[in-house]
XYZ file of N, CA and C in Angstrom:
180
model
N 0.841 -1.185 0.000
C 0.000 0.000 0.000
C 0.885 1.246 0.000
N 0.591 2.237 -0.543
C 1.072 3.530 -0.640
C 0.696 4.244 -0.106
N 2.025 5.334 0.395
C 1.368 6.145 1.231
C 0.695 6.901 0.928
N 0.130 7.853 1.966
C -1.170 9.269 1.727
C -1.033 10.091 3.052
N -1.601 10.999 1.992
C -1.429 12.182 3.404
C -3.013 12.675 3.975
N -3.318 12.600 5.510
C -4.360 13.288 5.697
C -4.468 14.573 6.460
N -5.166 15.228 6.187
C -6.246 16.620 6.069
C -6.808 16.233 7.391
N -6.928 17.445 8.135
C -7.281 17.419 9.266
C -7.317 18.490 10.616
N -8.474 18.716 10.828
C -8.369 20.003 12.107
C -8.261 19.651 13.816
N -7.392 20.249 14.225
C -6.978 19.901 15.771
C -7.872 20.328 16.362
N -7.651 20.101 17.778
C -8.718 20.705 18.390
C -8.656 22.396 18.681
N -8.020 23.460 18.350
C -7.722 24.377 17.858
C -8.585 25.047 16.920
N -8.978 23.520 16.031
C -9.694 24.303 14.570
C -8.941 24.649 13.304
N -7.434 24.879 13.892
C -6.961 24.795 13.095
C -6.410 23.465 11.821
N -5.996 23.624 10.720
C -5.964 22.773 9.729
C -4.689 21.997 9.461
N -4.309 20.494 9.744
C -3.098 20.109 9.630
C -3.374 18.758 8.857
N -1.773 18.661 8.353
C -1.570 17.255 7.517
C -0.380 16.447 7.926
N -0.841 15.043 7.830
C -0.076 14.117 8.408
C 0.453 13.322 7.190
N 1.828 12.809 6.976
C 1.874 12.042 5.732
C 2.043 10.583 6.612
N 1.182 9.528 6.122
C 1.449 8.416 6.440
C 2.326 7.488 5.156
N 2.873 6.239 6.175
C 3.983 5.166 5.171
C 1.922 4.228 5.058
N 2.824 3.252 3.941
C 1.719 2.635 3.872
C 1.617 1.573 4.874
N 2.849 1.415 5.928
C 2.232 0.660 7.171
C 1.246 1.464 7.867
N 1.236 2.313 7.744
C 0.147 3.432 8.634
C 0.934 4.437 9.447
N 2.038 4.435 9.282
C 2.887 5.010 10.947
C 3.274 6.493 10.223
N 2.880 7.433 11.125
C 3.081 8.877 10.804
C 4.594 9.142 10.456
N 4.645 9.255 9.042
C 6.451 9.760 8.587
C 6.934 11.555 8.544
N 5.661 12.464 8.422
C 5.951 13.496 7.983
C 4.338 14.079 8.809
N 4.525 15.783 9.670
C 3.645 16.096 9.827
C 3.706 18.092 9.369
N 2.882 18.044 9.013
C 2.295 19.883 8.928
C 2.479 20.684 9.759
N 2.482 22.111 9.818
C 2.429 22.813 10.951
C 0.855 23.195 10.919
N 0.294 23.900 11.690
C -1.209 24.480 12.047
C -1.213 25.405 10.674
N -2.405 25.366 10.108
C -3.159 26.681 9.155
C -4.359 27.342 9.455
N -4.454 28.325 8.777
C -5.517 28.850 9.445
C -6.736 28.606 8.615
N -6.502 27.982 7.139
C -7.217 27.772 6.193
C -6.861 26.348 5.721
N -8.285 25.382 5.086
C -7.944 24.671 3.818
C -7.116 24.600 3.102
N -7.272 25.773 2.193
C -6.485 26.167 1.221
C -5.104 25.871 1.519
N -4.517 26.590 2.397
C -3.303 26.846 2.970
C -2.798 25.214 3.355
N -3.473 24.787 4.144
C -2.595 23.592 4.067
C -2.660 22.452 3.139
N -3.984 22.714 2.275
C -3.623 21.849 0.506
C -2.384 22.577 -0.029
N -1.982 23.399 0.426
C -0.538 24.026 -0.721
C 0.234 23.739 -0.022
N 0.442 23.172 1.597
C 1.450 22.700 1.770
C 1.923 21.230 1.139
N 0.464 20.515 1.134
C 0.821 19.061 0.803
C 1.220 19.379 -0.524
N 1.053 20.335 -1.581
C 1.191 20.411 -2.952
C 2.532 20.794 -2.813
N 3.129 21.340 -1.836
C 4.715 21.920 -1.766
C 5.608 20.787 -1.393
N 5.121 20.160 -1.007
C 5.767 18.489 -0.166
C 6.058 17.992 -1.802
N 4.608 17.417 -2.386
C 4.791 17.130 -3.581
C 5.793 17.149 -5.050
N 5.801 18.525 -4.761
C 6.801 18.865 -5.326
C 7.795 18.908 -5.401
N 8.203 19.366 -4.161
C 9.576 19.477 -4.134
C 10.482 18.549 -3.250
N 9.632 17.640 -2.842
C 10.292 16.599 -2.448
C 10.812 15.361 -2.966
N 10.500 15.256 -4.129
C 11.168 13.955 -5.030
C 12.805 14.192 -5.153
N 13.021 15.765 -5.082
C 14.299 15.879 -5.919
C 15.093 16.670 -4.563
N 14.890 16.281 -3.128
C 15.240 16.768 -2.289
C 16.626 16.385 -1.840
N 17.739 17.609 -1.798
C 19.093 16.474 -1.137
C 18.720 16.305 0.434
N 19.303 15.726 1.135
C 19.881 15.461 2.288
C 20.999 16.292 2.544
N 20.506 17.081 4.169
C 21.996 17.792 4.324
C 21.961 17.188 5.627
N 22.808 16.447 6.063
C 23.162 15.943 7.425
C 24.240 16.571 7.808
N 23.694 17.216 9.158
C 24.448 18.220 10.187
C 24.846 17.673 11.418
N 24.662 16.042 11.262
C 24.851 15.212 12.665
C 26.754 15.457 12.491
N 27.014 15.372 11.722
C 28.914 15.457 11.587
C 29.385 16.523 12.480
């Protein structure tokens, strides 16, 4: 199964997204929005620009 991301309001009200693996286990989460909108363009920004993302490891 593949993963997906869900859409979702805290108890806040405000609007967040969770990316799940397709075991189910939360890999990636959103910060708070104040809108829909706003956090569909985050998942659309994930989308994007995450296929072609480097790695900068600062553990060194």
């Amino acid at each position: 199964m593949a993963g997906k991301f869900e859409l979702y309001t805290d108890k806040a009200g405000k609007y967040r997204f969770r990316l799940k693996a397709g075991n189910g286990q939360v890999i990636a989460s959103g910060e708070a929005y104040e809108s829909k909108a706003s956090a569909l363009n985050g998942i659309e920004s994930i989308r994007k620009n995450a296929p072609d993302a480097k790695l900068d490891d600062q553990t060194d």
